[in-house]
Tab-separated table of C-alpha atoms in Angstrom:
chain	number	residue	atom	x	y	z
A	26	UNK	CA	16.970	-8.849	-6.748
A	27	UNK	CA	20.073	-6.533	-7.410
A	28	UNK	CA	22.111	-6.084	-4.528
A	29	UNK	CA	22.009	-2.329	-5.426
A	30	UNK	CA	18.260	-1.945	-5.052
A	31	UNK	CA	17.480	-0.407	-1.379
A	32	UNK	CA	14.573	-3.216	-0.637
A	33	UNK	CA	11.061	-2.450	2.289
A	34	UNK	CA	9.298	-4.338	5.496
A	35	UNK	CA	6.010	-4.907	5.661
A	36	UNK	CA	4.481	-5.717	9.485
A	37	UNK	CA	0.820	-6.838	10.007
A	38	UNK	CA	-0.524	-5.785	12.450
A	39	UNK	CA	-4.375	-7.485	12.389
A	40	UNK	CA	-6.011	-5.795	15.090
A	41	UNK	CA	-9.283	-3.540	15.638
A	42	UNK	CA	-11.686	-1.998	17.657
A	43	UNK	CA	-14.442	-2.431	14.949
A	44	UNK	CA	-14.442	-4.298	11.472
A	45	UNK	CA	-15.585	-1.412	9.705
A	46	UNK	CA	-18.759	-2.581	6.838
A	47	UNK	CA	-16.161	-2.074	3.547
A	48	UNK	CA	-13.119	-4.203	3.932
A	49	UNK	CA	-11.743	-6.834	4.120
A	50	UNK	CA	-8.769	-6.412	4.919
A	51	UNK	CA	-7.107	-9.830	7.743
A	52	UNK	CA	-8.577	-7.787	11.229
A	53	UNK	CA	-10.472	-8.357	14.134
A	54	UNK	CA	-10.693	-7.896	18.043
A	55	UNK	CA	-8.435	-8.508	20.389
A	56	UNK	CA	-7.419	-7.957	24.053
A	57	UNK	CA	-4.418	-6.712	25.263
A	58	UNK	CA	-3.295	-9.942	26.321
A	59	UNK	CA	-3.378	-11.666	22.399
A	60	UNK	CA	-1.828	-7.859	21.167
A	61	UNK	CA	1.160	-8.453	23.364
A	62	UNK	CA	1.619	-12.518	22.375
A	63	UNK	CA	1.317	-11.558	18.386
A	64	UNK	CA	4.097	-8.810	18.619
A	65	UNK	CA	5.818	-11.585	20.632
A	66	UNK	CA	5.299	-13.807	17.861
A	67	UNK	CA	6.083	-11.303	14.645
A	68	UNK	CA	9.767	-10.668	16.597
A	69	UNK	CA	10.203	-14.078	17.208
A	70	UNK	CA	9.489	-14.990	13.093
A	71	UNK	CA	11.558	-12.201	12.270
A	72	UNK	CA	14.151	-13.648	14.190
A	73	UNK	CA	13.425	-17.171	12.848
A	74	UNK	CA	13.233	-15.592	9.195
A	75	UNK	CA	15.845	-14.102	8.783
A	76	UNK	CA	18.142	-16.479	10.161
A	77	UNK	CA	16.988	-18.587	7.072
A	78	UNK	CA	17.129	-16.015	4.257
A	79	UNK	CA	20.581	-15.076	5.170
A	80	UNK	CA	21.651	-18.762	6.204
A	81	UNK	CA	22.964	-20.857	8.719
A	82	UNK	CA	26.776	-19.402	8.772
A	83	UNK	CA	25.852	-16.015	8.211
A	84	UNK	CA	25.918	-16.037	3.882
A	85	UNK	CA	23.115	-15.052	2.330
A	86	UNK	CA	21.448	-17.371	1.227
A	87	UNK	CA	18.163	-16.414	-1.458
A	88	UNK	CA	18.345	-12.940	0.106
A	89	UNK	CA	21.047	-11.526	-1.304
A	90	UNK	CA	22.436	-8.664	1.231
A	91	UNK	CA	20.760	-5.001	0.345
A	92	UNK	CA	19.565	-1.826	2.262
A	93	UNK	CA	16.528	-1.409	3.357
A	94	UNK	CA	15.240	2.165	3.233
A	95	UNK	CA	11.648	2.150	4.391
A	96	UNK	CA	9.171	0.059	7.292
A	97	UNK	CA	5.960	0.117	7.438
A	98	UNK	CA	2.562	-0.965	10.207
A	99	UNK	CA	-0.065	-1.943	8.465
A	100	UNK	CA	-3.577	-3.625	9.607
A	101	UNK	CA	-5.898	-3.250	11.185
A	102	UNK	CA	-4.613	-1.160	12.962
A	103	UNK	CA	-1.537	-0.754	14.039
A	104	UNK	CA	-2.037	2.258	16.559
A	105	UNK	CA	-3.994	-0.009	18.979
A	106	UNK	CA	-0.570	-1.619	19.533
A	107	UNK	CA	1.079	0.365	22.619
A	108	UNK	CA	4.541	2.167	21.302
A	109	UNK	CA	6.798	-0.241	23.597
A	110	UNK	CA	5.433	-2.624	21.094
A	111	UNK	CA	6.914	-0.303	17.952
A	112	UNK	CA	10.284	0.387	19.632
A	113	UNK	CA	10.615	-3.509	20.174
A	114	UNK	CA	10.085	-4.292	16.831
A	115	UNK	CA	11.917	-1.499	15.383
A	116	UNK	CA	14.861	-2.881	17.391
A	117	UNK	CA	14.705	-6.264	16.250
A	118	UNK	CA	14.586	-5.434	13.051
A	119	UNK	CA	17.561	-3.158	13.513
A	120	UNK	CA	19.396	-5.839	14.875
A	121	UNK	CA	18.806	-7.913	11.560
A	122	UNK	CA	18.591	-5.721	8.606
A	123	UNK	CA	20.817	-2.442	7.779
A	124	UNK	CA	17.847	-0.043	7.651
A	125	UNK	CA	18.941	3.257	5.770
A	126	UNK	CA	19.832	6.205	8.523
A	127	UNK	CA	16.857	7.676	6.369
A	128	UNK	CA	14.416	5.099	6.328
A	129	UNK	CA	10.971	6.362	5.652
A	130	UNK	CA	9.224	4.429	8.584
A	131	UNK	CA	5.366	5.106	8.204
A	132	UNK	CA	2.262	3.522	10.580
A	133	UNK	CA	-0.934	2.685	10.568
A	134	UNK	CA	-3.621	4.486	12.913
A	135	UNK	CA	-7.078	5.288	13.473
A	136	UNK	CA	-8.603	7.993	14.242
A	137	UNK	CA	-9.667	7.916	18.109
A	138	UNK	CA	-7.247	5.179	18.955
A	139	UNK	CA	-4.885	8.073	19.253
A	140	UNK	CA	-3.132	9.730	22.508
A	141	UNK	CA	-0.898	12.984	22.846
A	142	UNK	CA	1.402	10.081	24.722
A	143	UNK	CA	-0.151	7.388	21.713
A	144	UNK	CA	1.761	9.748	19.142
A	145	UNK	CA	5.164	11.026	21.679
A	146	UNK	CA	6.117	7.626	22.165
A	147	UNK	CA	5.135	6.624	18.111
A	148	UNK	CA	7.757	9.489	16.954
A	149	UNK	CA	10.628	8.286	20.348
A	150	UNK	CA	9.671	5.014	18.850
A	151	UNK	CA	11.553	5.661	15.378
A	152	UNK	CA	8.067	6.016	13.526
A	153	UNK	CA	8.689	9.160	10.536
A	154	UNK	CA	5.629	9.538	9.487
A	155	UNK	CA	2.240	8.300	10.437
A	156	UNK	CA	-0.829	7.459	7.853
A	157	UNK	CA	-4.509	8.260	9.477
A	158	UNK	CA	-7.678	6.164	7.934
A	159	UNK	CA	-9.554	9.405	7.567
A	160	UNK	CA	-12.112	7.888	4.697
A	161	UNK	CA	-14.569	10.784	5.393
A	162	UNK	CA	-14.877	14.359	7.526
A	163	UNK	CA	-18.642	14.203	7.346
A	164	UNK	CA	-19.668	11.823	10.838
A	165	UNK	CA	-23.361	10.240	9.605
A	166	UNK	CA	-21.046	8.808	6.642
A	167	UNK	CA	-18.369	7.790	9.333
A	168	UNK	CA	-21.704	5.819	10.935
A	169	UNK	CA	-22.364	4.371	7.770
A	170	UNK	CA	-19.429	3.135	6.575
A	171	UNK	CA	-18.731	1.699	10.087
A	172	UNK	CA	-15.647	3.986	11.977
A	173	UNK	CA	-15.692	4.645	14.966
A	174	UNK	CA	-14.498	7.976	14.845
A	175	UNK	CA	-15.934	11.763	14.421
A	176	UNK	CA	-14.505	14.149	12.067
A	177	UNK	CA	-13.838	16.788	15.136
A	178	UNK	CA	-11.471	13.436	16.238
A	179	UNK	CA	-9.533	13.435	13.018
A	180	UNK	CA	-8.627	17.539	13.063
A	181	UNK	CA	-7.981	16.846	17.546
A	182	UNK	CA	-5.848	13.827	16.788
A	183	UNK	CA	-4.161	15.351	13.237
A	184	UNK	CA	-2.961	18.578	15.070
A	185	UNK	CA	-1.702	15.994	18.125
A	186	UNK	CA	0.292	14.520	15.396
A	187	UNK	CA	1.948	17.440	13.807
A	188	UNK	CA	2.558	18.976	18.205
A	189	UNK	CA	4.612	15.257	18.525
A	190	UNK	CA	7.047	16.063	15.438
A	191	UNK	CA	5.338	14.316	12.752
A	192	UNK	CA	6.317	15.842	9.933
A	193	UNK	CA	4.481	13.828	7.281
A	194	UNK	CA	1.271	12.643	7.682
A	195	UNK	CA	-1.344	10.471	4.456
A	196	UNK	CA	-4.362	10.804	5.349
A	197	UNK	CA	-7.064	8.289	3.069
A	198	UNK	CA	-10.045	9.295	1.575
A	199	UNK	CA	-13.281	7.673	0.079
A	200	UNK	CA	-15.132	8.711	-2.511
A	201	UNK	CA	-17.983	6.712	-4.159
A	202	UNK	CA	-19.988	6.025	-0.989
A	203	UNK	CA	-23.392	5.052	-1.621
A	204	UNK	CA	-25.513	8.143	-1.312
A	205	UNK	CA	-22.592	9.721	-1.856
A	206	UNK	CA	-23.105	13.140	-4.353
A	207	UNK	CA	-20.560	14.756	-6.412
A	208	UNK	CA	-20.781	18.471	-3.118
A	209	UNK	CA	-20.495	15.755	-0.743
A	210	UNK	CA	-17.006	13.864	-2.137
A	211	UNK	CA	-15.460	17.876	-3.194
A	212	UNK	CA	-16.582	19.049	0.641
A	213	UNK	CA	-14.289	16.159	1.759
A	214	UNK	CA	-11.754	16.989	-0.129
A	215	UNK	CA	-11.758	20.676	0.723
A	216	UNK	CA	-11.730	19.570	4.389
A	217	UNK	CA	-8.240	17.275	3.875
A	218	UNK	CA	-7.290	19.884	2.041
A	219	UNK	CA	-7.856	22.250	4.988
A	220	UNK	CA	-5.895	19.720	7.141
A	221	UNK	CA	-2.852	20.748	4.553
A	222	UNK	CA	-1.069	16.489	5.411
A	223	UNK	CA	1.768	15.735	3.068
A	224	UNK	CA	0.519	13.428	1.205
A	225	UNK	CA	-3.174	11.690	0.202
A	226	UNK	CA	-4.742	8.868	-0.718
A	227	UNK	CA	-8.049	8.847	-2.118
A	228	UNK	CA	-9.745	5.758	-3.248
A	229	UNK	CA	-12.638	4.461	-3.937
A	230	UNK	CA	-15.291	1.989	-2.305
A	231	UNK	CA	-14.903	-1.126	-3.615
A	232	UNK	CA	-17.392	-3.797	-2.520
A	233	UNK	CA	-15.631	-6.566	-1.708
A	234	UNK	CA	-16.260	-9.789	-1.156
A	235	UNK	CA	-17.330	-11.259	2.900
A	236	UNK	CA	-18.050	-7.409	4.396
A	237	UNK	CA	-21.523	-6.351	5.402
A	238	UNK	CA	-22.083	-4.368	2.267
A	239	UNK	CA	-21.230	-7.263	0.036
A	240	UNK	CA	-24.109	-9.156	1.382
A	241	UNK	CA	-26.461	-6.026	1.462
A	242	UNK	CA	-25.970	-5.377	-1.754
A	243	UNK	CA	-26.113	-8.789	-2.598
A	244	UNK	CA	-29.215	-9.644	-0.622
A	245	UNK	CA	-30.162	-5.649	-2.812
A	246	UNK	CA	-30.623	-3.301	0.802
A	247	UNK	CA	-27.514	-1.211	-0.794
A	248	UNK	CA	-27.035	0.470	-4.347
A	249	UNK	CA	-23.309	1.165	-5.591
A	250	UNK	CA	-22.308	5.279	-6.791
A	251	UNK	CA	-23.368	4.873	-11.139
A	252	UNK	CA	-19.447	4.521	-12.675
A	253	UNK	CA	-20.548	7.838	-14.312
A	254	UNK	CA	-20.738	9.789	-10.893
A	255	UNK	CA	-17.668	7.836	-9.347
A	256	UNK	CA	-15.329	8.953	-11.609
A	257	UNK	CA	-16.809	12.371	-11.882
A	258	UNK	CA	-16.102	12.574	-8.301
A	259	UNK	CA	-12.515	11.480	-9.123
A	260	UNK	CA	-12.026	13.768	-11.620
A	261	UNK	CA	-12.775	16.209	-9.318
A	262	UNK	CA	-10.985	15.977	-6.990
A	263	UNK	CA	-7.622	15.092	-8.048
A	264	UNK	CA	-7.853	18.547	-10.034
A	265	UNK	CA	-8.474	20.030	-6.468
A	266	UNK	CA	-5.870	18.825	-5.615
A	267	UNK	CA	-2.809	19.492	-7.871
A	268	UNK	CA	-4.665	22.994	-7.527
A	269	UNK	CA	-3.906	22.620	-3.877
A	270	UNK	CA	0.128	22.386	-5.348
A	271	UNK	CA	0.270	18.024	-4.882
A	272	UNK	CA	1.789	16.189	-7.453
A	273	UNK	CA	-0.880	13.277	-8.645
A	274	UNK	CA	2.234	10.741	-9.149
A	275	UNK	CA	0.222	7.825	-8.864
A	276	UNK	CA	-3.668	6.613	-9.752
A	277	UNK	CA	-5.540	7.254	-5.986
A	278	UNK	CA	-2.330	9.003	-4.931
A	279	UNK	CA	-1.478	12.884	-4.064
A	280	UNK	CA	1.825	14.097	-2.906
A	281	UNK	CA	2.957	17.520	-1.940
A	282	UNK	CA	6.749	17.585	-3.440
A	283	UNK	CA	9.624	15.816	-1.897
A	284	UNK	CA	6.897	13.511	0.205
A	285	UNK	CA	5.897	10.383	-2.410
A	286	UNK	CA	5.400	6.753	-0.164
A	287	UNK	CA	8.489	5.811	-1.150
A	288	UNK	CA	6.710	2.343	0.290
A	289	UNK	CA	4.229	1.987	-1.974
A	290	UNK	CA	6.236	2.775	-4.517
A	291	UNK	CA	8.523	-0.149	-4.344
A	292	UNK	CA	5.216	-2.048	-4.967
A	293	UNK	CA	5.074	-0.147	-8.444
A	294	UNK	CA	8.029	-0.464	-9.551
A	295	UNK	CA	8.766	-4.363	-8.731
A	296	UNK	CA	12.005	-3.856	-5.809
A	297	UNK	CA	12.258	-5.963	-2.729
A	298	UNK	CA	10.541	-6.116	0.350
A	299	UNK	CA	9.690	-9.224	2.859
A	300	UNK	CA	6.321	-8.833	4.348
A	301	UNK	CA	5.937	-10.192	8.542
A	302	UNK	CA	3.043	-10.771	9.927
A	303	UNK	CA	-0.705	-12.834	9.504
A	304	UNK	CA	-1.065	-12.510	5.675
A	305	UNK	CA	2.356	-10.463	4.927
A	306	UNK	CA	3.313	-10.724	1.624
A	307	UNK	CA	7.429	-11.159	0.111
A	308	UNK	CA	8.416	-10.343	-2.533
A	309	UNK	CA	12.324	-11.556	-2.791
A	310	UNK	CA	13.747	-10.509	-6.121
A	311	UNK	CA	15.343	-8.254	-9.657
A	312	UNK	CA	12.923	-5.051	-9.437
A	313	UNK	CA	12.260	-3.869	-12.810
A	314	UNK	CA	15.446	-4.856	-14.101
A	315	UNK	CA	14.200	-7.958	-15.941
A	316	UNK	CA	16.313	-8.792	-18.975
A	317	UNK	CA	19.246	-8.540	-16.517
A	318	UNK	CA	18.382	-11.554	-14.727
A	319	UNK	CA	21.626	-13.289	-13.378
A	320	UNK	CA	21.104	-16.994	-14.724
A	321	UNK	CA	18.852	-19.456	-12.974
A	322	UNK	CA	17.797	-17.200	-10.744
A	323	UNK	CA	13.946	-16.085	-10.797
A	324	UNK	CA	11.626	-13.900	-7.804
A	325	UNK	CA	10.038	-15.426	-5.266
A	326	UNK	CA	7.130	-14.653	-3.442
A	327	UNK	CA	6.042	-15.305	-0.602
A	328	UNK	CA	2.417	-15.313	1.574
A	329	UNK	CA	2.154	-16.157	5.255
A	330	UNK	CA	-0.529	-18.259	7.474
A	331	UNK	CA	-3.731	-16.226	7.130
A	332	UNK	CA	-4.579	-18.141	10.356
A	333	UNK	CA	-4.197	-16.353	13.348
A	334	UNK	CA	-3.406	-19.264	15.828
A	335	UNK	CA	-1.839	-20.784	13.279
A	336	UNK	CA	0.537	-17.681	12.393
A	337	UNK	CA	0.933	-18.116	16.460
A	338	UNK	CA	1.351	-20.750	16.741
A	339	UNK	CA	4.713	-21.577	14.269
A	340	UNK	CA	5.784	-18.296	14.498
A	341	UNK	CA	6.552	-18.758	18.272
A	342	UNK	CA	7.422	-21.812	18.187
A	343	UNK	CA	10.562	-21.008	15.558
A	344	UNK	CA	8.641	-22.533	12.566
A	345	UNK	CA	8.742	-21.262	9.140
A	346	UNK	CA	5.493	-19.374	8.912
A	347	UNK	CA	5.396	-19.490	5.295
A	348	UNK	CA	1.703	-20.313	3.672
A	349	UNK	CA	2.923	-20.333	-0.130
A	350	UNK	CA	6.211	-19.751	-1.995
A	351	UNK	CA	5.971	-19.556	-5.771
A	352	UNK	CA	9.048	-18.897	-8.084
A	353	UNK	CA	7.677	-16.878	-10.577
A	354	UNK	CA	9.144	-17.011	-14.185
A	355	UNK	CA	10.542	-14.039	-16.107
A	356	UNK	CA	7.070	-13.740	-18.283
A	357	UNK	CA	5.300	-13.491	-15.129
A	358	UNK	CA	7.744	-10.650	-12.641
A	359	UNK	CA	7.491	-9.127	-16.777
A	360	UNK	CA	3.702	-8.792	-16.576
A	361	UNK	CA	3.543	-7.841	-13.104
A	362	UNK	CA	6.234	-4.621	-13.906
A	363	UNK	CA	3.735	-3.585	-16.344
A	364	UNK	CA	0.591	-3.723	-14.480
A	365	UNK	CA	1.894	-2.159	-11.502
A	366	UNK	CA	4.310	0.379	-13.182
A	367	UNK	CA	0.903	1.834	-15.065
A	368	UNK	CA	-0.379	3.108	-12.416
A	369	UNK	CA	2.880	5.842	-12.264
A	370	UNK	CA	2.379	9.597	-13.231
A	371	UNK	CA	5.850	7.821	-15.002
A	372	UNK	CA	3.825	4.630	-16.593
A	373	UNK	CA	7.174	2.441	-16.897
A	374	UNK	CA	10.832	3.015	-19.712
A	375	UNK	CA	10.759	-0.490	-22.438
A	376	UNK	CA	14.297	-0.354	-20.555
A	377	UNK	CA	12.873	-1.246	-17.165
A	378	UNK	CA	11.718	-4.108	-18.841
A	379	UNK	CA	12.902	-5.089	-21.714
A	380	UNK	CA	16.051	-3.377	-22.573
A	381	UNK	CA	14.889	-1.697	-25.763
A	382	UNK	CA	11.613	-0.734	-27.255
A	383	UNK	CA	11.947	-3.148	-29.945
A	384	UNK	CA	12.659	-6.005	-27.407
A	385	UNK	CA	9.059	-4.445	-25.572
A	386	UNK	CA	6.532	-4.895	-28.689
A	387	UNK	CA	9.146	-8.212	-30.268
A	388	UNK	CA	7.693	-9.630	-26.359
A	389	UNK	CA	4.202	-7.623	-26.410
A	390	UNK	CA	3.853	-8.198	-30.391
A	391	UNK	CA	0.230	-10.036	-30.715
A	392	UNK	CA	-1.156	-6.700	-28.632
A	393	UNK	CA	0.599	-4.335	-30.094
A	394	UNK	CA	-1.960	-3.755	-32.449
A	395	UNK	CA	-4.232	-3.419	-29.947
A	396	UNK	CA	-2.045	-0.928	-27.349
A	397	UNK	CA	-1.851	1.256	-30.404
A	398	UNK	CA	-5.458	1.789	-30.762
A	399	UNK	CA	-5.986	2.898	-27.161
A	400	UNK	CA	-3.023	5.149	-27.752
A	401	UNK	CA	-4.719	6.425	-30.923
A	402	UNK	CA	-8.500	6.944	-28.940
A	403	UNK	CA	-6.524	8.539	-26.320
A	404	UNK	CA	-6.367	6.808	-23.313
A	405	UNK	CA	-2.336	5.626	-23.535
A	406	UNK	CA	0.883	6.877	-24.875
A	407	UNK	CA	3.496	5.622	-26.779
A	408	UNK	CA	6.704	7.139	-26.756
A	409	UNK	CA	9.619	5.670	-27.841
A	410	UNK	CA	10.935	5.530	-24.240
A	411	UNK	CA	7.917	4.119	-22.900
A	412	UNK	CA	4.431	3.715	-21.789
A	413	UNK	CA	1.778	5.544	-19.593
A	414	UNK	CA	-2.218	5.841	-19.053
A	415	UNK	CA	-3.320	9.531	-20.050
A	416	UNK	CA	-6.357	10.573	-17.170
A	417	UNK	CA	-8.596	9.550	-19.770
A	418	UNK	CA	-6.292	6.099	-19.730
A	419	UNK	CA	-6.909	6.210	-15.644
A	420	UNK	CA	-11.050	5.198	-16.096
A	421	UNK	CA	-10.014	2.170	-18.363
A	422	UNK	CA	-6.711	1.703	-16.544
A	423	UNK	CA	-7.500	-2.294	-16.078
A	424	UNK	CA	-8.859	-2.428	-19.466
A	425	UNK	CA	-5.300	-1.772	-20.017
A	426	UNK	CA	-2.898	-3.046	-17.960
A	427	UNK	CA	-4.607	-6.254	-18.740
A	428	UNK	CA	-3.686	-6.098	-21.851
A	429	UNK	CA	-0.029	-7.294	-20.688
A	430	UNK	CA	-0.321	-9.961	-18.518
C-alpha cells in the first residue's frame, strides 16, 4: 500500500428485522441487548487490531500510515443501531485513524427502520451519505422479496432524510425479479428518478445458495427471468438513468456528477481498506501500481470470524478476530486489479497494472489473441492506454474478466 493512497474502513452490522428471501449476507435477527454487546465487541476489535497493526511502540508494523477518507457501515441493517451507537463507533475510529475532514461516511439503511429522530441523530454523529435499500417501488414485489417496507415508506423516509440534512443519498434497486416484466422494471426506474437521488445502484437479482429463493428454485417453485429479458431491463434502465443526467461509471452504478461512491471505488481500484465486524474483509496492499511493489512486500487479505458468538467472544477478550489471512503474490494482485478495474467505465490503464502496454501484454501473452477477438466482436475496447468494456461487453463481462484471472 503506497502511503499517499487514501484508505477506507468498512464496518459490518449483521442484524436485520427479517431475512429477505434473496439475501445471502451474514445477518440475522437480534435484540437490543445483543446489538449493544456487538457494538462493544466492534469497538474493542478496532482498538485491539489498531494496536497490532501499528506495532506495540506506535511504529507502523505492516500497515503503513495512510489517511482514511471513507467509512462504510454495511450489513445487514446498520439503521437498527441507535445514533448514539453509531456515534460511539465513529468516535473510536477518529481516535485511532487519521480520517480526513471531508471523509465520505456512508450508512446503509432499510426503509421501515428509519425515523426523523434517528436520521437527525445519524447526521449529527457524522454520517453524511445514506444508502437506502429500496429494491422496488411496487408493494406486491416488495412483499415477494421479503422486504418489510412499502413504497410509501420509501418516499416518506427519503423526504425525512433530506429534511434531516442528507445531501448525498444512494438508492438500491433490483431488477429481473421473477414475474417482473420490462414495463415493470421501467416503472421502478422512473419512480426512483422522481426522487432525484444523487446515486443509484441497479442490480440484477441473483439466486444465491442458502437463500429462500434458491431453495425454491431448486424445488422447481421459482423460475428465473430469461437472460434476454434480464439484459433488456438492464439496458433500458441504464439508458433512462443516462438520459436523466446520471453517469454510468461502473457496471451497476449510476451517479450525478461528483457523487460517485468513493468507498466502493476502493474495491474496484485496489485501494487499501480495513474491515471490522463479523465476516468483514480487509485488503492491506499497494493499490494498482503493482509493478512498483517494494522489495519483499506483498498485499495481505484478511477475513474476520464468521460465527457471531465466536467473533464477539474473541473481540471482547482482546483476541484476534481474523479467521483467515492470505498473502497475495504479485500475480494475484495483477489478476484482481484487472478483474475489478474492468467494472469501471474507464476500464484499466496499462500503467496502473504493469507500467507499459508492452509489459502488460508480455505478462498476458497467451490471453492476447482471445482479448483481440473480443475487441473485433465489439465487446472490448483496446487502446494504447488500456482496456475497457463496451456496453455490449457488459453483458458478457464475466467471460471477459475471467480471461485475465
